[in-house]
Amino acid sequence: QVQLVESGGGLVQAGGSLRLSCAASGRTFSDYVKGWFRQAPGKEREFVAAISWSGGSTDYADSVKGRFTISRDNAKNMVYLQMNSLKPEDTAVYYCAADYCYGEWPCPRYNYWGQGTQVTVSS
C-alpha cells in the first residue's frame, strides 16, 4: 500500500519557522516529482512548491518564494518543506503529493496524496 505521511506541523508565531517532512512508503518515489500543497479554511487547495526527481529543478508559488525551500532525500524516500518568516496567511493544512509526471514540468497532476498536517501561524 502506497502511503505519504506528513509531519512537522504545529502552532508558531508570525516570523517563526517550521520544517515539514513527508515520508513515503509502499514503493520507491525516487523517480517521482514531489510537491507540497495547502488548503486554508474556506479556500481551495493551492500549490506551494514542487521538486523534480533529481532535485535539480524546483518550483514555488509566488506567495512563498524566498521564504520556503523544498528539498528531498531519495535514499530515505523523504521530501521536506522548510518554512521561514511564516505569516498568518500561511495557516492551512499542508499536503504532500507525488506523481511520475512523465517528463512534464511543472507536473500537471498528482496521483498520490498524504493526509495533511496542520500549520497555524499566530499574529
Short mmCIF file of N, CA, C and O in Angstrom, two decimals:
data_model
loop_
_atom_site.label_atom_id
_atom_site.label_comp_id
_atom_site.label_asym_id
_atom_site.label_seq_id
_atom_site.Cartn_x
_atom_site.Cartn_y
_atom_site.Cartn_z
N GLN A 1 0.85 -1.19 0.00
CA GLN A 1 0.00 0.00 0.00
C GLN A 1 0.88 1.24 0.00
O GLN A 1 1.74 1.40 0.85
N VAL A 2 0.63 2.11 -0.98
CA VAL A 2 1.41 3.34 -1.08
C VAL A 2 0.88 4.35 -0.07
O VAL A 2 -0.30 4.59 0.03
N GLN A 3 1.80 4.94 0.67
CA GLN A 3 1.42 5.95 1.65
C GLN A 3 2.38 7.12 1.65
O GLN A 3 3.59 6.94 1.49
N LEU A 4 1.81 8.30 1.82
CA LEU A 4 2.59 9.51 2.07
C LEU A 4 2.11 10.04 3.41
O LEU A 4 0.91 10.25 3.60
N VAL A 5 3.03 10.26 4.33
CA VAL A 5 2.67 10.70 5.68
C VAL A 5 3.44 11.95 6.01
O VAL A 5 4.68 11.94 6.06
N GLU A 6 2.70 13.03 6.25
CA GLU A 6 3.30 14.31 6.60
C GLU A 6 3.48 14.42 8.12
O GLU A 6 2.71 13.84 8.89
N SER A 7 4.46 15.20 8.51
CA SER A 7 4.68 15.51 9.92
C SER A 7 5.38 16.85 10.02
O SER A 7 5.88 17.38 9.01
N GLY A 8 5.40 17.39 11.24
CA GLY A 8 6.13 18.64 11.47
C GLY A 8 5.26 19.87 11.59
O GLY A 8 5.78 20.96 11.85
N GLY A 9 3.98 19.72 11.38
CA GLY A 9 3.10 20.87 11.53
C GLY A 9 2.95 21.28 12.98
O GLY A 9 3.42 20.59 13.89
N GLY A 10 2.31 22.41 13.20
CA GLY A 10 2.12 22.89 14.56
C GLY A 10 1.74 24.34 14.60
O GLY A 10 1.39 24.93 13.58
N LEU A 11 1.80 24.90 15.80
CA LEU A 11 1.48 26.30 16.04
C LEU A 11 2.77 27.09 16.19
O LEU A 11 3.65 26.70 16.97
N VAL A 12 2.89 28.18 15.46
CA VAL A 12 4.09 29.01 15.52
C VAL A 12 3.68 30.47 15.41
O VAL A 12 2.66 30.79 14.79
N GLN A 13 4.47 31.34 15.99
CA GLN A 13 4.19 32.77 15.89
C GLN A 13 4.66 33.31 14.54
O GLN A 13 5.58 32.74 13.92
N ALA A 14 4.05 34.39 14.13
CA ALA A 14 4.46 35.04 12.89
C ALA A 14 5.95 35.36 12.95
O ALA A 14 6.46 35.81 13.99
N GLY A 15 6.63 35.11 11.84
CA GLY A 15 8.07 35.31 11.79
C GLY A 15 8.87 34.07 12.13
O GLY A 15 10.09 34.04 11.90
N GLY A 16 8.20 33.06 12.63
CA GLY A 16 8.86 31.83 13.02
C GLY A 16 9.06 30.88 11.86
O GLY A 16 8.77 31.20 10.70
N SER A 17 9.57 29.70 12.20
CA SER A 17 9.89 28.69 11.18
C SER A 17 9.33 27.33 11.57
O SER A 17 9.18 27.02 12.75
N LEU A 18 9.06 26.54 10.56
CA LEU A 18 8.69 25.14 10.73
C LEU A 18 9.30 24.35 9.58
O LEU A 18 9.50 24.89 8.49
N ARG A 19 9.56 23.08 9.84
CA ARG A 19 10.03 22.18 8.79
C ARG A 19 9.07 21.01 8.68
O ARG A 19 8.93 20.24 9.63
N LEU A 20 8.42 20.90 7.54
CA LEU A 20 7.54 19.79 7.30
C LEU A 20 8.30 18.65 6.64
O LEU A 20 9.21 18.88 5.85
N SER A 21 7.92 17.43 7.00
CA SER A 21 8.51 16.25 6.41
C SER A 21 7.41 15.38 5.81
O SER A 21 6.28 15.38 6.29
N CYS A 22 7.76 14.65 4.78
CA CYS A 22 6.82 13.72 4.17
C CYS A 22 7.56 12.41 3.92
O CYS A 22 8.53 12.37 3.16
N ALA A 23 7.08 11.37 4.56
CA ALA A 23 7.68 10.04 4.42
C ALA A 23 6.82 9.21 3.47
O ALA A 23 5.61 9.11 3.64
N ALA A 24 7.49 8.60 2.49
CA ALA A 24 6.80 7.75 1.53
C ALA A 24 7.08 6.29 1.82
O ALA A 24 8.19 5.93 2.20
N SER A 25 6.08 5.47 1.66
CA SER A 25 6.25 4.03 1.85
C SER A 25 5.38 3.28 0.85
O SER A 25 4.47 3.84 0.26
N GLY A 26 5.69 2.02 0.67
CA GLY A 26 4.91 1.20 -0.25
C GLY A 26 5.51 1.08 -1.63
O GLY A 26 5.17 0.17 -2.38
N ARG A 27 6.36 2.02 -1.99
CA ARG A 27 7.10 1.96 -3.24
C ARG A 27 8.20 3.00 -3.16
O ARG A 27 8.21 3.85 -2.27
N THR A 28 9.09 2.96 -4.11
CA THR A 28 10.17 3.95 -4.19
C THR A 28 9.71 5.12 -5.04
O THR A 28 9.25 4.91 -6.15
N PHE A 29 9.84 6.31 -4.51
CA PHE A 29 9.43 7.50 -5.24
C PHE A 29 10.63 8.29 -5.74
O PHE A 29 10.50 9.48 -6.05
N SER A 30 11.77 7.66 -5.83
CA SER A 30 12.98 8.40 -6.21
C SER A 30 12.87 9.01 -7.60
O SER A 30 13.52 10.00 -7.89
N ASP A 31 12.04 8.42 -8.48
CA ASP A 31 11.89 8.95 -9.83
C ASP A 31 10.60 9.74 -10.01
O ASP A 31 10.17 10.00 -11.13
N TYR A 32 9.97 10.11 -8.90
CA TYR A 32 8.72 10.85 -8.93
C TYR A 32 8.96 12.32 -8.55
O TYR A 32 9.78 12.63 -7.69
N VAL A 33 8.19 13.19 -9.18
CA VAL A 33 8.13 14.58 -8.74
C VAL A 33 7.39 14.62 -7.40
O VAL A 33 6.42 13.90 -7.20
N LYS A 34 7.88 15.43 -6.50
CA LYS A 34 7.21 15.61 -5.20
C LYS A 34 6.73 17.06 -5.09
O LYS A 34 7.39 17.99 -5.54
N GLY A 35 5.58 17.21 -4.46
CA GLY A 35 5.04 18.56 -4.30
C GLY A 35 4.42 18.77 -2.94
O GLY A 35 4.13 17.81 -2.22
N TRP A 36 4.27 20.03 -2.59
CA TRP A 36 3.54 20.43 -1.39
C TRP A 36 2.40 21.35 -1.81
O TRP A 36 2.59 22.25 -2.65
N PHE A 37 1.24 21.11 -1.24
CA PHE A 37 0.06 21.92 -1.46
C PHE A 37 -0.50 22.32 -0.10
O PHE A 37 -0.11 21.75 0.93
N ARG A 38 -1.39 23.29 -0.09
CA ARG A 38 -2.03 23.68 1.17
C ARG A 38 -3.47 24.09 0.93
O ARG A 38 -3.83 24.51 -0.17
N GLN A 39 -4.26 23.95 1.97
CA GLN A 39 -5.66 24.36 1.90
C GLN A 39 -6.04 25.06 3.19
O GLN A 39 -5.99 24.46 4.27
N ALA A 40 -6.40 26.31 3.06
CA ALA A 40 -6.85 27.10 4.19
C ALA A 40 -8.37 26.96 4.33
O ALA A 40 -9.05 26.63 3.35
N PRO A 41 -8.91 27.20 5.51
CA PRO A 41 -10.36 27.09 5.72
C PRO A 41 -11.14 27.96 4.74
O PRO A 41 -10.84 29.14 4.56
N GLY A 42 -12.11 27.35 4.07
CA GLY A 42 -12.94 28.09 3.14
C GLY A 42 -12.31 28.38 1.81
O GLY A 42 -12.91 29.09 0.98
N LYS A 43 -11.11 27.87 1.59
CA LYS A 43 -10.41 28.14 0.33
C LYS A 43 -10.09 26.84 -0.39
O LYS A 43 -10.08 25.77 0.19
N GLU A 44 -9.80 26.96 -1.69
CA GLU A 44 -9.41 25.79 -2.47
C GLU A 44 -7.95 25.42 -2.16
O GLU A 44 -7.15 26.27 -1.76
N ARG A 45 -7.66 24.17 -2.41
CA ARG A 45 -6.27 23.74 -2.24
C ARG A 45 -5.40 24.45 -3.28
O ARG A 45 -5.78 24.60 -4.45
N GLU A 46 -4.21 24.87 -2.85
CA GLU A 46 -3.32 25.59 -3.75
C GLU A 46 -1.92 25.01 -3.74
O GLU A 46 -1.47 24.44 -2.73
N PHE A 47 -1.25 25.17 -4.84
CA PHE A 47 0.13 24.72 -4.99
C PHE A 47 1.06 25.57 -4.13
O PHE A 47 0.91 26.78 -4.04
N VAL A 48 2.04 24.91 -3.52
CA VAL A 48 3.04 25.63 -2.72
C VAL A 48 4.43 25.48 -3.35
O VAL A 48 5.11 26.47 -3.61
N ALA A 49 4.85 24.25 -3.57
CA ALA A 49 6.19 24.01 -4.08
C ALA A 49 6.29 22.62 -4.69
O ALA A 49 5.50 21.74 -4.35
N ALA A 50 7.25 22.44 -5.60
CA ALA A 50 7.49 21.14 -6.19
C ALA A 50 8.97 20.97 -6.44
O ALA A 50 9.71 21.96 -6.58
N ILE A 51 9.41 19.72 -6.50
CA ILE A 51 10.81 19.41 -6.75
C ILE A 51 10.89 18.22 -7.69
O ILE A 51 10.14 17.25 -7.55
N SER A 52 11.78 18.30 -8.66
CA SER A 52 11.94 17.22 -9.63
C SER A 52 12.55 15.99 -8.98
O SER A 52 13.06 16.05 -7.85
N TRP A 53 12.54 14.88 -9.69
CA TRP A 53 13.01 13.63 -9.10
C TRP A 53 14.47 13.71 -8.66
O TRP A 53 14.86 13.13 -7.66
N SER A 54 15.27 14.48 -9.41
CA SER A 54 16.68 14.59 -9.07
C SER A 54 16.96 15.69 -8.06
O SER A 54 18.06 15.77 -7.51
N GLY A 55 15.98 16.55 -7.86
CA GLY A 55 16.20 17.72 -7.01
C GLY A 55 16.79 18.90 -7.76
O GLY A 55 16.99 19.96 -7.19
N GLY A 56 17.05 18.71 -9.03
CA GLY A 56 17.70 19.76 -9.81
C GLY A 56 16.80 20.90 -10.21
O GLY A 56 17.27 21.98 -10.56
N SER A 57 15.49 20.66 -10.16
CA SER A 57 14.53 21.71 -10.50
C SER A 57 13.53 21.86 -9.38
O SER A 57 13.08 20.88 -8.80
N THR A 58 13.22 23.11 -9.07
CA THR A 58 12.21 23.41 -8.07
C THR A 58 11.27 24.49 -8.61
O THR A 58 11.62 25.25 -9.51
N ASP A 59 10.10 24.53 -8.04
CA ASP A 59 9.08 25.50 -8.44
C ASP A 59 8.34 25.93 -7.19
O ASP A 59 8.09 25.11 -6.31
N TYR A 60 8.03 27.22 -7.12
CA TYR A 60 7.37 27.76 -5.94
C TYR A 60 6.21 28.68 -6.32
O TYR A 60 6.27 29.38 -7.34
N ALA A 61 5.21 28.69 -5.48
CA ALA A 61 4.16 29.70 -5.62
C ALA A 61 4.77 31.06 -5.29
O ALA A 61 5.67 31.16 -4.45
N ASP A 62 4.29 32.09 -5.96
CA ASP A 62 4.84 33.43 -5.72
C ASP A 62 4.73 33.83 -4.26
O ASP A 62 5.59 34.54 -3.73
N SER A 63 3.67 33.38 -3.60
CA SER A 63 3.42 33.78 -2.21
C SER A 63 4.44 33.24 -1.22
O SER A 63 4.54 33.74 -0.10
N VAL A 64 5.22 32.22 -1.62
CA VAL A 64 6.17 31.62 -0.69
C VAL A 64 7.62 31.75 -1.16
O VAL A 64 8.54 31.36 -0.43
N LYS A 65 7.83 32.27 -2.36
CA LYS A 65 9.20 32.41 -2.88
C LYS A 65 10.06 33.23 -1.94
O LYS A 65 9.64 34.29 -1.46
N GLY A 66 11.26 32.75 -1.69
CA GLY A 66 12.19 33.43 -0.81
C GLY A 66 11.99 33.10 0.67
O GLY A 66 12.82 33.46 1.49
N ARG A 67 10.89 32.43 1.01
CA ARG A 67 10.62 32.07 2.40
C ARG A 67 10.61 30.56 2.61
O ARG A 67 11.02 30.09 3.67
N PHE A 68 10.13 29.82 1.62
CA PHE A 68 10.03 28.37 1.73
C PHE A 68 11.08 27.71 0.84
O PHE A 68 11.40 28.21 -0.24
N THR A 69 11.56 26.55 1.29
CA THR A 69 12.51 25.77 0.50
C THR A 69 12.10 24.31 0.52
O THR A 69 11.93 23.72 1.59
N ILE A 70 11.95 23.73 -0.67
CA ILE A 70 11.64 22.32 -0.79
C ILE A 70 12.92 21.55 -1.06
O ILE A 70 13.80 22.02 -1.78
N SER A 71 13.03 20.37 -0.46
CA SER A 71 14.19 19.52 -0.68
C SER A 71 13.76 18.06 -0.56
O SER A 71 12.65 17.77 -0.11
N ARG A 72 14.63 17.16 -0.98
CA ARG A 72 14.29 15.74 -0.93
C ARG A 72 15.53 14.92 -0.64
O ARG A 72 16.65 15.34 -0.94
N ASP A 73 15.29 13.75 -0.08
CA ASP A 73 16.34 12.77 0.17
C ASP A 73 15.84 11.45 -0.39
O ASP A 73 15.04 10.76 0.25
N ASN A 74 16.26 11.12 -1.59
CA ASN A 74 15.73 9.92 -2.25
C ASN A 74 16.16 8.64 -1.54
O ASN A 74 15.45 7.64 -1.57
N ALA A 75 17.30 8.66 -0.91
CA ALA A 75 17.76 7.47 -0.19
C ALA A 75 16.82 7.13 0.97
O ALA A 75 16.66 5.96 1.33
N LYS A 76 16.21 8.17 1.53
CA LYS A 76 15.29 7.98 2.65
C LYS A 76 13.82 8.04 2.23
O LYS A 76 12.94 7.91 3.07
N ASN A 77 13.59 8.28 0.95
CA ASN A 77 12.22 8.39 0.45
C ASN A 77 11.46 9.51 1.16
O ASN A 77 10.29 9.36 1.53
N MET A 78 12.15 10.64 1.34
CA MET A 78 11.59 11.76 2.08
C MET A 78 11.59 13.02 1.23
O MET A 78 12.43 13.19 0.35
N VAL A 79 10.65 13.91 1.52
CA VAL A 79 10.65 15.25 0.97
C VAL A 79 10.35 16.21 2.12
O VAL A 79 9.63 15.86 3.06
N TYR A 80 10.94 17.40 2.05
CA TYR A 80 10.84 18.35 3.15
C TYR A 80 10.39 19.71 2.62
O TYR A 80 10.59 20.05 1.45
N LEU A 81 9.80 20.48 3.52
CA LEU A 81 9.46 21.87 3.22
C LEU A 81 9.90 22.72 4.40
O LEU A 81 9.30 22.64 5.48
N GLN A 82 10.98 23.47 4.20
CA GLN A 82 11.44 24.40 5.23
C GLN A 82 10.70 25.71 5.04
O GLN A 82 10.77 26.32 3.97
N MET A 83 10.00 26.13 6.08
CA MET A 83 9.17 27.34 6.00
C MET A 83 9.71 28.37 6.99
O MET A 83 9.72 28.13 8.20
N ASN A 84 10.19 29.48 6.47
CA ASN A 84 10.73 30.57 7.29
C ASN A 84 9.87 31.81 7.13
O ASN A 84 9.08 31.92 6.20
N SER A 85 10.06 32.73 8.06
CA SER A 85 9.32 34.01 8.01
C SER A 85 7.83 33.77 7.81
O SER A 85 7.19 34.40 6.96
N LEU A 86 7.30 32.87 8.60
CA LEU A 86 5.89 32.49 8.44
C LEU A 86 4.96 33.66 8.74
O LEU A 86 5.24 34.49 9.62
N LYS A 87 3.86 33.67 8.00
CA LYS A 87 2.85 34.72 8.14
C LYS A 87 1.51 34.07 8.51
O LYS A 87 1.28 32.90 8.20
N PRO A 88 0.62 34.83 9.13
CA PRO A 88 -0.71 34.27 9.46
C PRO A 88 -1.42 33.70 8.23
O PRO A 88 -2.14 32.70 8.35
N GLU A 89 -1.19 34.28 7.07
CA GLU A 89 -1.85 33.78 5.86
C GLU A 89 -1.27 32.46 5.37
O GLU A 89 -1.78 31.87 4.42
N ASP A 90 -0.22 31.98 5.99
CA ASP A 90 0.31 30.65 5.68
C ASP A 90 -0.45 29.56 6.43
O ASP A 90 -0.21 28.37 6.20
N THR A 91 -1.34 29.95 7.32
CA THR A 91 -2.12 28.98 8.07
C THR A 91 -2.97 28.12 7.14
O THR A 91 -3.72 28.65 6.33
N ALA A 92 -2.80 26.81 7.23
CA ALA A 92 -3.50 25.89 6.34
C ALA A 92 -3.14 24.46 6.72
O ALA A 92 -2.23 24.23 7.52
N VAL A 93 -3.85 23.52 6.12
CA VAL A 93 -3.43 22.13 6.16
C VAL A 93 -2.50 21.93 4.97
O VAL A 93 -2.85 22.27 3.83
N TYR A 94 -1.32 21.40 5.23
CA TYR A 94 -0.32 21.19 4.19
C TYR A 94 -0.28 19.72 3.80
O TYR A 94 -0.21 18.84 4.65
N TYR A 95 -0.31 19.49 2.48
CA TYR A 95 -0.34 18.15 1.92
C TYR A 95 0.90 17.87 1.08
O TYR A 95 1.32 18.72 0.29
N CYS A 96 1.40 16.69 1.24
CA CYS A 96 2.47 16.18 0.40
C CYS A 96 1.85 15.42 -0.77
O CYS A 96 0.82 14.73 -0.59
N ALA A 97 2.45 15.51 -1.94
CA ALA A 97 1.92 14.81 -3.11
C ALA A 97 3.07 14.29 -3.96
O ALA A 97 4.19 14.80 -3.88
N ALA A 98 2.77 13.28 -4.78
CA ALA A 98 3.79 12.71 -5.65
C ALA A 98 3.15 12.19 -6.93
O ALA A 98 1.99 11.76 -6.94
N ASP A 99 3.94 12.26 -8.01
CA ASP A 99 3.49 11.69 -9.27
C ASP A 99 4.69 11.50 -10.19
O ASP A 99 5.68 12.24 -10.08
N TYR A 100 4.58 10.58 -11.10
CA TYR A 100 5.67 10.35 -12.06
C TYR A 100 5.79 11.50 -13.04
O TYR A 100 6.89 11.87 -13.45
N CYS A 101 4.68 12.05 -13.46
CA CYS A 101 4.59 13.24 -14.30
C CYS A 101 5.05 13.03 -15.75
O CYS A 101 4.88 13.93 -16.57
N TYR A 102 5.66 11.92 -16.03
CA TYR A 102 6.02 11.57 -17.41
C TYR A 102 6.77 12.69 -18.13
O TYR A 102 6.49 13.01 -19.29
N GLY A 103 7.71 13.26 -17.46
CA GLY A 103 8.57 14.26 -18.06
C GLY A 103 8.00 15.67 -18.11
O GLY A 103 8.69 16.59 -18.54
N GLU A 104 6.75 15.84 -17.71
CA GLU A 104 6.16 17.17 -17.74
C GLU A 104 6.62 17.97 -16.53
O GLU A 104 6.69 17.48 -15.43
N TRP A 105 6.92 19.25 -16.76
CA TRP A 105 7.34 20.15 -15.68
C TRP A 105 6.85 21.55 -16.02
O TRP A 105 7.16 22.07 -17.07
N PRO A 106 6.12 22.17 -15.12
CA PRO A 106 5.66 21.65 -13.84
C PRO A 106 4.70 20.46 -14.02
O PRO A 106 4.06 20.33 -15.04
N CYS A 107 4.65 19.64 -13.01
CA CYS A 107 3.78 18.47 -13.06
C CYS A 107 2.32 18.91 -13.09
O CYS A 107 1.90 19.69 -12.23
N PRO A 108 1.55 18.46 -14.06
CA PRO A 108 0.17 18.93 -14.18
C PRO A 108 -0.82 18.28 -13.23
O PRO A 108 -1.91 18.81 -13.02
N ARG A 109 -0.45 17.14 -12.65
CA ARG A 109 -1.37 16.44 -11.75
C ARG A 109 -0.57 15.52 -10.85
O ARG A 109 0.55 15.13 -11.17
N TYR A 110 -1.17 15.25 -9.69
CA TYR A 110 -0.54 14.37 -8.70
C TYR A 110 -1.53 13.29 -8.31
O TYR A 110 -2.68 13.60 -7.95
N ASN A 111 -1.10 12.05 -8.35
CA ASN A 111 -1.99 10.94 -8.04
C ASN A 111 -1.86 10.42 -6.62
O ASN A 111 -2.74 9.72 -6.14
N TYR A 112 -0.77 10.72 -5.97
CA TYR A 112 -0.54 10.23 -4.60
C TYR A 112 -0.57 11.41 -3.64
O TYR A 112 0.12 12.42 -3.87
N TRP A 113 -1.34 11.27 -2.57
CA TRP A 113 -1.51 12.36 -1.61
C TRP A 113 -1.42 11.85 -0.18
O TRP A 113 -1.85 10.74 0.11
N GLY A 114 -0.88 12.69 0.69
CA GLY A 114 -0.90 12.39 2.10
C GLY A 114 -2.17 12.90 2.74
O GLY A 114 -3.04 13.49 2.08
N GLN A 115 -2.28 12.70 4.06
CA GLN A 115 -3.48 13.10 4.80
C GLN A 115 -3.42 14.55 5.27
O GLN A 115 -4.45 15.11 5.66
N GLY A 116 -2.25 15.13 5.26
CA GLY A 116 -2.11 16.53 5.63
C GLY A 116 -1.64 16.74 7.05
O GLY A 116 -1.82 15.89 7.92
N THR A 117 -1.01 17.89 7.27
CA THR A 117 -0.58 18.30 8.60
C THR A 117 -0.94 19.77 8.77
O THR A 117 -0.74 20.58 7.85
N GLN A 118 -1.47 20.10 9.94
CA GLN A 118 -1.96 21.47 10.19
C GLN A 118 -0.80 22.39 10.55
O GLN A 118 0.02 22.07 11.41
N VAL A 119 -0.77 23.53 9.90
CA VAL A 119 0.16 24.60 10.25
C VAL A 119 -0.67 25.82 10.62
O VAL A 119 -1.51 26.26 9.83
N THR A 120 -0.44 26.34 11.82
CA THR A 120 -1.15 27.52 12.29
C THR A 120 -0.14 28.58 12.69
O THR A 120 0.75 28.32 13.50
N VAL A 121 -0.28 29.76 12.09
CA VAL A 121 0.63 30.86 12.38
C VAL A 121 -0.16 31.96 13.07
O VAL A 121 -1.10 32.52 12.50
N SER A 122 0.23 32.26 14.29
CA SER A 122 -0.48 33.28 15.06
C SER A 122 0.18 34.65 14.86
O SER A 122 1.39 34.75 14.67
N SER A 123 -0.63 35.68 14.92
CA SER A 123 -0.12 37.04 14.70
C SER A 123 0.34 37.68 16.00
O SER A 123 0.12 37.17 17.07
#
